[in-house]
Amino acid sequence: MTKNDISIITAFFFFSLGLLLFTFYTPNYYSSKTPIQININKGATLNEIINTLYNKKVIHNKTYLRMAAFFYGAENKIREGYYTIPNGLSYLDLIDFLSSNAGKNQKLVTIPEGIWLPDLAKLLKYKLNIDSAKFVNLCYDKSFIRRLGLDTDNLEGYLLPETYYFFTNSSEKDIIVKLANEMKLFFTPKLLARCKELNMTQREVLILASIVDGETNKLSEFPIVASVYLNRLKIGMALQADPTIQYLIRELRPKRILKKHLEIVSPFNTYLYAGLPPAPINNPGKAAIKAVLFPSNTNFLYFVADGNGGHRFSRTLQEHNSNVLLYRQTMDSLK
């Protein structure tokens, strides 16, 4: 072998080594402004994990990550869990991260749609051992709210209910920031454009969505209920929404709304004051928000419970009174 051959082989070796180092140690940056999160289920294959990372644009080359896993000997070492992927990890760093316990110190928490702030605080105290009083105080801290980029007196209505993984050592502030950011991200440019089409602000959409979320537990009814309230708003009819009264007396948690409750003087009393209340009355979920933005096309103005978990809808007061009578008969038959 000549010196020239040795030089060529040596050059090729160092070139290949440099290429490998560049490929596996160069940081991968994703464009998302918020950390990308992935869930790795128990028994997930390496290919499934790589596809998830590629589809979420954490990595740009599947083969490189597969090779990194092979060189690292980590094909069977990646652990199940919910991972918040730091931006700028190299392929080898990413394999190391997914083989660590990074996904183990997180807890799954489901936040139900239409939850009141005090109940949300209690839920998070139970699930994550946070200070519920501190959580509520932060939700009313105007300087903190302004730092979130929100123009509101409190965060009722601005924390998106969903199923989340939270770090078990998350602070009250961490949780609020996460929930508020998720609500912001949910309002895509398309949905914001839809708000303008309806001549509604984002705040008004959240207010009406919170009422819809408080009215029924049946997702299939959400767009119909939304249409009723939108129809009432168009003709200047009072909303007369029971959830707004329940909001006013929520500390009492009454089983029934009484006549005296309908006489409470408050801008949240939609029996006394026409139009929307001044703020959301709970934290509406995605389904309720979309129902307001894309309501059913109806001319309904009234609805009443049917005694079976749903509602009967009507166009006229006469039809409504008949449905009320049916409801009472159903209730009497169950006694």
GROMACS .gro file of C-alpha atoms in nm:
model
  335
    1MET     CA    1   0.000   0.000   0.000
    2THR     CA    2   0.147   0.328  -0.106
    3LYS     CA    3   0.167   0.642   0.103
    4ASN     CA    4  -0.091   0.796  -0.128
    5ASP     CA    5  -0.331   0.507  -0.056
    6ILE     CA    6  -0.278   0.546   0.318
    7SER     CA    7  -0.342   0.918   0.292
    8ILE     CA    8  -0.666   0.859   0.101
    9ILE     CA    9  -0.785   0.598   0.354
   10THR     CA   10  -0.689   0.820   0.645
   11ALA     CA   11  -0.866   1.118   0.491
   12PHE     CA   12  -1.174   0.907   0.425
   13PHE     CA   13  -1.167   0.777   0.785
   14PHE     CA   14  -1.152   1.125   0.935
   15PHE     CA   15  -1.412   1.253   0.690
   16SER     CA   16  -1.647   0.968   0.786
   17LEU     CA   17  -1.576   1.024   1.155
   18GLY     CA   18  -1.644   1.395   1.118
   19LEU     CA   19  -1.966   1.323   0.929
   20LEU     CA   20  -2.081   1.085   1.204
   21LEU     CA   21  -1.999   1.335   1.475
   22PHE     CA   22  -2.178   1.608   1.283
   23THR     CA   23  -2.480   1.387   1.220
   24PHE     CA   24  -2.524   1.249   1.569
   25TYR     CA   25  -2.402   1.537   1.783
   26THR     CA   26  -2.544   1.837   1.596
   27PRO     CA   27  -2.849   1.983   1.776
   28ASN     CA   28  -3.191   1.934   1.620
   29TYR     CA   29  -3.412   2.241   1.656
   30TYR     CA   30  -3.786   2.235   1.608
   31SER     CA   31  -3.987   2.545   1.516
   32SER     CA   32  -4.258   2.517   1.781
   33LYS     CA   33  -4.251   2.802   2.032
   34THR     CA   34  -4.372   2.572   2.310
   35PRO     CA   35  -4.201   2.247   2.414
   36ILE     CA   36  -4.314   1.947   2.212
   37GLN     CA   37  -4.461   1.663   2.417
   38ILE     CA   38  -4.493   1.298   2.319
   39ASN     CA   39  -4.645   0.998   2.489
   40ILE     CA   40  -4.461   0.665   2.460
   41ASN     CA   41  -4.693   0.380   2.543
   42LYS     CA   42  -4.576   0.061   2.705
   43GLY     CA   43  -4.462  -0.184   2.438
   44ALA     CA   44  -4.417   0.082   2.169
   45THR     CA   45  -4.165  -0.025   1.904
   46LEU     CA   46  -3.863   0.181   1.807
   47ASN     CA   47  -4.016   0.247   1.464
   48GLU     CA   48  -4.338   0.376   1.623
   49ILE     CA   49  -4.139   0.608   1.848
   50ILE     CA   50  -3.927   0.735   1.559
   51ASN     CA   51  -4.238   0.796   1.346
   52THR     CA   52  -4.395   0.996   1.629
   53LEU     CA   53  -4.083   1.210   1.670
   54TYR     CA   54  -4.062   1.265   1.294
   55ASN     CA   55  -4.431   1.354   1.256
   56LYS     CA   56  -4.401   1.608   1.538
   57LYS     CA   57  -4.089   1.747   1.364
   58VAL     CA   58  -3.860   1.681   1.660
   59ILE     CA   59  -3.622   1.505   1.420
   60HIS     CA   60  -3.562   1.555   1.050
   61ASN     CA   61  -3.423   1.213   0.957
   62LYS     CA   62  -3.558   0.878   1.073
   63THR     CA   63  -3.253   0.679   0.960
   64TYR     CA   64  -3.010   0.889   1.165
   65LEU     CA   65  -3.209   0.835   1.484
   66ARG     CA   66  -3.239   0.463   1.412
   67MET     CA   67  -2.860   0.446   1.366
   68ALA     CA   68  -2.806   0.647   1.685
   69ALA     CA   69  -3.025   0.402   1.876
   70PHE     CA   70  -2.823   0.112   1.731
   71PHE     CA   71  -2.487   0.266   1.822
   72TYR     CA   72  -2.619   0.355   2.166
   73GLY     CA   73  -2.756   0.003   2.216
   74ALA     CA   74  -3.087   0.158   2.316
   75GLU     CA   75  -3.330  -0.020   2.084
   76ASN     CA   76  -3.494  -0.185   2.386
   77LYS     CA   77  -3.404   0.072   2.650
   78ILE     CA   78  -3.641   0.353   2.561
   79ARG     CA   79  -3.897   0.375   2.840
   80GLU     CA   80  -4.268   0.444   2.833
   81GLY     CA   81  -4.385   0.774   2.972
   82TYR     CA   82  -4.487   1.126   2.879
   83TYR     CA   83  -4.193   1.335   2.764
   84THR     CA   84  -4.151   1.706   2.722
   85ILE     CA   85  -3.875   1.720   2.460
   86PRO     CA   86  -3.618   1.998   2.511
   87ASN     CA   87  -3.537   2.188   2.195
   88GLY     CA   88  -3.192   2.145   2.044
   89LEU     CA   89  -3.113   1.783   2.139
   90SER     CA   90  -2.876   1.591   1.915
   91TYR     CA   91  -2.975   1.243   1.800
   92LEU     CA   92  -2.760   1.079   2.067
   93ASP     CA   93  -2.883   1.321   2.335
   94LEU     CA   94  -3.241   1.244   2.233
   95ILE     CA   95  -3.183   0.869   2.266
   96ASP     CA   96  -3.023   0.925   2.605
   97PHE     CA   97  -3.315   1.145   2.713
   98LEU     CA   98  -3.575   0.885   2.609
   99SER     CA   99  -3.380   0.610   2.787
  100SER     CA  100  -3.379   0.803   3.114
  101ASN     CA  101  -3.651   0.846   3.372
  102ALA     CA  102  -3.753   1.182   3.228
  103GLY     CA  103  -4.100   1.055   3.145
  104LYS     CA  104  -4.158   0.890   3.479
  105ASN     CA  105  -4.198   1.192   3.703
  106GLN     CA  106  -4.515   1.309   3.536
  107LYS     CA  107  -4.875   1.242   3.628
  108LEU     CA  108  -5.184   1.216   3.411
  109VAL     CA  109  -5.463   1.454   3.514
  110THR     CA  110  -5.800   1.492   3.344
  111ILE     CA  111  -5.965   1.831   3.389
  112PRO     CA  112  -6.338   1.811   3.311
  113GLU     CA  113  -6.506   2.062   3.082
  114GLY     CA  114  -6.696   2.345   3.246
  115ILE     CA  115  -6.507   2.325   3.576
  116TRP     CA  116  -6.517   2.621   3.815
  117LEU     CA  117  -6.186   2.768   3.932
  118PRO     CA  118  -6.234   2.662   4.299
  119ASP     CA  119  -6.310   2.306   4.189
  120LEU     CA  120  -6.010   2.307   3.957
  121ALA     CA  121  -5.789   2.414   4.248
  122LYS     CA  122  -5.926   2.130   4.462
  123LEU     CA  123  -5.871   1.877   4.184
  124LEU     CA  124  -5.510   1.984   4.133
  125LYS     CA  125  -5.446   1.981   4.507
  126TYR     CA  126  -5.568   1.621   4.520
  127LYS     CA  127  -5.380   1.510   4.208
  128LEU     CA  128  -5.058   1.711   4.233
  129ASN     CA  129  -5.050   1.826   4.595
  130ILE     CA  130  -5.039   2.196   4.506
  131ASP     CA  131  -5.148   2.479   4.732
  132SER     CA  132  -5.509   2.534   4.619
  133ALA     CA  133  -5.536   2.875   4.788
  134LYS     CA  134  -5.219   2.995   4.613
  135PHE     CA  135  -5.354   2.863   4.283
  136VAL     CA  136  -5.679   3.057   4.319
  137ASN     CA  137  -5.496   3.372   4.433
  138LEU     CA  138  -5.276   3.358   4.123
  139CYS     CA  139  -5.586   3.324   3.907
  140TYR     CA  140  -5.702   3.659   4.048
  141ASP     CA  141  -5.359   3.826   4.051
  142LYS     CA  142  -5.394   4.098   3.788
  143SER     CA  143  -5.022   4.159   3.745
  144PHE     CA  144  -4.964   3.786   3.687
  145ILE     CA  145  -5.259   3.775   3.446
  146ARG     CA  146  -5.116   4.067   3.248
  147ARG     CA  147  -4.784   3.882   3.220
  148LEU     CA  148  -4.978   3.599   3.056
  149GLY     CA  149  -5.088   3.849   2.793
  150LEU     CA  150  -5.454   3.840   2.896
  151ASP     CA  151  -5.687   4.132   2.947
  152THR     CA  152  -5.920   3.999   3.216
  153ASP     CA  153  -5.978   4.036   3.589
  154ASN     CA  154  -5.943   3.663   3.659
  155LEU     CA  155  -5.865   3.342   3.474
  156GLU     CA  156  -6.208   3.182   3.494
  157GLY     CA  157  -6.271   3.071   3.135
  158TYR     CA  158  -5.910   3.098   3.015
  159LEU     CA  159  -5.769   2.767   3.142
  160LEU     CA  160  -5.839   2.492   2.888
  161PRO     CA  161  -5.982   2.169   3.031
  162GLU     CA  162  -5.816   1.863   2.878
  163THR     CA  163  -5.619   1.554   2.979
  164TYR     CA  164  -5.263   1.657   3.062
  165TYR     CA  165  -4.938   1.516   3.190
  166PHE     CA  166  -4.795   1.738   3.462
  167PHE     CA  167  -4.457   1.710   3.631
  168THR     CA  168  -4.523   1.600   3.987
  169ASN     CA  169  -4.318   1.893   4.116
  170SER     CA  170  -4.506   2.150   3.906
  171SER     CA  171  -4.574   2.477   4.084
  172GLU     CA  172  -4.910   2.651   4.085
  173LYS     CA  173  -4.767   2.905   3.841
  174ASP     CA  174  -4.634   2.633   3.608
  175ILE     CA  175  -4.976   2.472   3.584
  176ILE     CA  176  -5.160   2.797   3.518
  177VAL     CA  177  -4.913   2.898   3.247
  178LYS     CA  178  -4.955   2.559   3.079
  179LEU     CA  179  -5.337   2.570   3.085
  180ALA     CA  180  -5.351   2.931   2.968
  181ASN     CA  181  -5.107   2.864   2.684
  182GLU     CA  182  -5.310   2.562   2.573
  183MET     CA  183  -5.619   2.782   2.547
  184LYS     CA  184  -5.425   3.034   2.338
  185LEU     CA  185  -5.294   2.761   2.108
  186PHE     CA  186  -5.643   2.618   2.064
  187PHE     CA  187  -5.759   2.945   1.908
  188THR     CA  188  -5.587   2.894   1.575
  189PRO     CA  189  -5.591   3.167   1.308
  190LYS     CA  190  -5.883   2.980   1.150
  191LEU     CA  191  -6.088   2.991   1.470
  192LEU     CA  192  -5.998   3.355   1.532
  193ALA     CA  193  -6.116   3.435   1.178
  194ARG     CA  194  -6.440   3.253   1.258
  195CYS     CA  195  -6.488   3.477   1.562
  196LYS     CA  196  -6.473   3.779   1.331
  197GLU     CA  197  -6.721   3.618   1.091
  198LEU     CA  198  -6.967   3.588   1.379
  199ASN     CA  199  -6.887   3.944   1.491
  200MET     CA  200  -6.781   3.809   1.829
  201THR     CA  201  -6.465   3.865   2.029
  202GLN     CA  202  -6.269   3.571   2.163
  203ARG     CA  203  -6.385   3.669   2.511
  204GLU     CA  204  -6.750   3.666   2.404
  205VAL     CA  205  -6.704   3.321   2.253
  206LEU     CA  206  -6.556   3.195   2.580
  207ILE     CA  207  -6.843   3.349   2.779
  208LEU     CA  208  -7.111   3.183   2.569
  209ALA     CA  209  -6.917   2.855   2.554
  210SER     CA  210  -6.901   2.849   2.934
  211ILE     CA  211  -7.282   2.879   2.946
  212VAL     CA  212  -7.322   2.600   2.691
  213ASP     CA  213  -7.085   2.381   2.892
  214GLY     CA  214  -7.292   2.446   3.202
  215GLU     CA  215  -7.623   2.361   3.036
  216THR     CA  216  -7.575   2.004   2.920
  217ASN     CA  217  -7.343   1.706   2.950
  218LYS     CA  218  -7.439   1.572   2.608
  219LEU     CA  219  -7.179   1.677   2.351
  220SER     CA  220  -7.429   1.617   2.070
  221GLU     CA  221  -7.650   1.893   2.214
  222PHE     CA  222  -7.377   2.156   2.241
  223PRO     CA  223  -7.427   2.307   1.891
  224ILE     CA  224  -7.806   2.313   1.937
  225VAL     CA  225  -7.786   2.481   2.279
  226ALA     CA  226  -7.540   2.731   2.133
  227SER     CA  227  -7.785   2.807   1.851
  228VAL     CA  228  -8.064   2.880   2.102
  229TYR     CA  229  -7.855   3.138   2.286
  230LEU     CA  230  -7.725   3.293   1.966
  231ASN     CA  231  -8.083   3.320   1.837
  232ARG     CA  232  -8.185   3.493   2.160
  233LEU     CA  233  -7.895   3.736   2.137
  234LYS     CA  234  -7.993   3.828   1.780
  235ILE     CA  235  -8.341   3.937   1.883
  236GLY     CA  236  -8.240   4.097   2.214
  237MET     CA  237  -8.409   3.830   2.422
  238ALA     CA  238  -8.272   3.762   2.770
  239LEU     CA  239  -8.062   3.445   2.781
  240GLN     CA  240  -8.227   3.324   3.104
  241ALA     CA  241  -7.948   3.072   3.147
  242ASP     CA  242  -7.959   2.869   3.466
  243PRO     CA  243  -7.579   2.810   3.469
  244THR     CA  244  -7.526   3.184   3.527
  245ILE     CA  245  -7.745   3.163   3.839
  246GLN     CA  246  -7.561   2.850   3.953
  247TYR     CA  247  -7.239   3.046   3.915
  248LEU     CA  248  -7.371   3.320   4.143
  249ILE     CA  249  -7.466   3.074   4.419
  250ARG     CA  250  -7.197   2.812   4.360
  251GLU     CA  251  -7.072   2.828   4.717
  252LEU     CA  252  -7.417   2.710   4.829
  253ARG     CA  253  -7.423   2.428   4.574
  254PRO     CA  254  -7.804   2.405   4.578
  255LYS     CA  255  -7.982   2.110   4.422
  256ARG     CA  256  -8.241   2.342   4.273
  257ILE     CA  257  -8.257   2.703   4.162
  258LEU     CA  258  -8.529   2.885   4.354
  259LYS     CA  259  -8.727   3.195   4.263
  260LYS     CA  260  -8.528   3.403   4.512
  261HIS     CA  261  -8.208   3.313   4.327
  262LEU     CA  262  -8.350   3.460   4.005
  263GLU     CA  263  -8.383   3.795   4.181
  264ILE     CA  264  -8.014   3.833   4.271
  265VAL     CA  265  -7.897   4.169   4.140
  266SER     CA  266  -7.583   4.096   3.942
  267PRO     CA  267  -7.469   4.144   3.581
  268PHE     CA  268  -7.424   3.765   3.581
  269ASN     CA  269  -7.799   3.719   3.634
  270THR     CA  270  -7.915   3.657   3.277
  271TYR     CA  271  -8.277   3.655   3.394
  272LEU     CA  272  -8.254   4.020   3.496
  273TYR     CA  273  -8.010   4.149   3.234
  274ALA     CA  274  -8.017   4.090   2.859
  275GLY     CA  275  -7.703   4.003   2.666
  276LEU     CA  276  -7.397   3.811   2.775
  277PRO     CA  277  -7.268   3.820   3.132
  278PRO     CA  278  -6.944   4.018   3.176
  279ALA     CA  279  -6.711   3.716   3.194
  280PRO     CA  280  -6.701   3.337   3.155
  281ILE     CA  281  -6.872   3.144   3.435
  282ASN     CA  282  -6.648   2.836   3.412
  283ASN     CA  283  -6.365   2.698   3.203
  284PRO     CA  284  -6.522   2.574   2.880
  285GLY     CA  285  -6.374   2.288   2.683
  286LYS     CA  286  -6.298   2.255   2.314
  287ALA     CA  287  -6.636   2.103   2.225
  288ALA     CA  288  -6.832   2.392   2.378
  289ILE     CA  289  -6.611   2.654   2.213
  290LYS     CA  290  -6.647   2.490   1.873
  291ALA     CA  291  -7.024   2.464   1.928
  292VAL     CA  292  -7.043   2.842   1.966
  293LEU     CA  293  -6.823   2.900   1.663
  294PHE     CA  294  -7.007   2.643   1.451
  295PRO     CA  295  -7.360   2.620   1.593
  296SER     CA  296  -7.648   2.421   1.449
  297ASN     CA  297  -7.869   2.609   1.206
  298THR     CA  298  -8.196   2.628   1.400
  299ASN     CA  299  -8.472   2.871   1.487
  300PHE     CA  300  -8.510   2.734   1.839
  301LEU     CA  301  -8.557   2.984   2.121
  302TYR     CA  302  -8.640   2.752   2.410
  303PHE     CA  303  -8.537   2.421   2.562
  304VAL     CA  304  -8.615   2.221   2.872
  305ALA     CA  305  -8.482   1.898   3.020
  306ASP     CA  306  -8.648   1.579   2.897
  307GLY     CA  307  -8.591   1.388   3.220
  308ASN     CA  308  -8.350   1.145   3.054
  309GLY     CA  309  -8.032   1.349   3.048
  310GLY     CA  310  -8.116   1.546   2.735
  311HIS     CA  311  -8.338   1.836   2.633
  312ARG     CA  312  -8.642   1.912   2.420
  313PHE     CA  313  -8.606   2.217   2.196
  314SER     CA  314  -8.883   2.440   2.065
  315ARG     CA  315  -8.943   2.748   1.852
  316THR     CA  316  -9.240   2.904   2.030
  317LEU     CA  317  -9.339   2.963   2.388
  318GLN     CA  318  -9.647   2.747   2.334
  319GLU     CA  319  -9.432   2.452   2.224
  320HIS     CA  320  -9.201   2.516   2.515
  321ASN     CA  321  -9.484   2.511   2.769
  322SER     CA  322  -9.598   2.177   2.628
  323ASN     CA  323  -9.244   2.040   2.668
  324VAL     CA  324  -9.232   2.170   3.025
  325LEU     CA  325  -9.554   1.980   3.097
  326LEU     CA  326  -9.402   1.663   2.949
  327TYR     CA  327  -9.097   1.708   3.170
  328ARG     CA  328  -9.309   1.742   3.483
  329GLN     CA  329  -9.508   1.433   3.389
  330THR     CA  330  -9.184   1.240   3.340
  331MET     CA  331  -9.057   1.353   3.678
  332ASP     CA  332  -9.384   1.262   3.848
  333SER     CA  333  -9.373   0.913   3.697
  334LEU     CA  334  -9.029   0.856   3.851
  335LYS     CA  335  -9.142   0.937   4.206
   0.00000   0.00000   0.00000
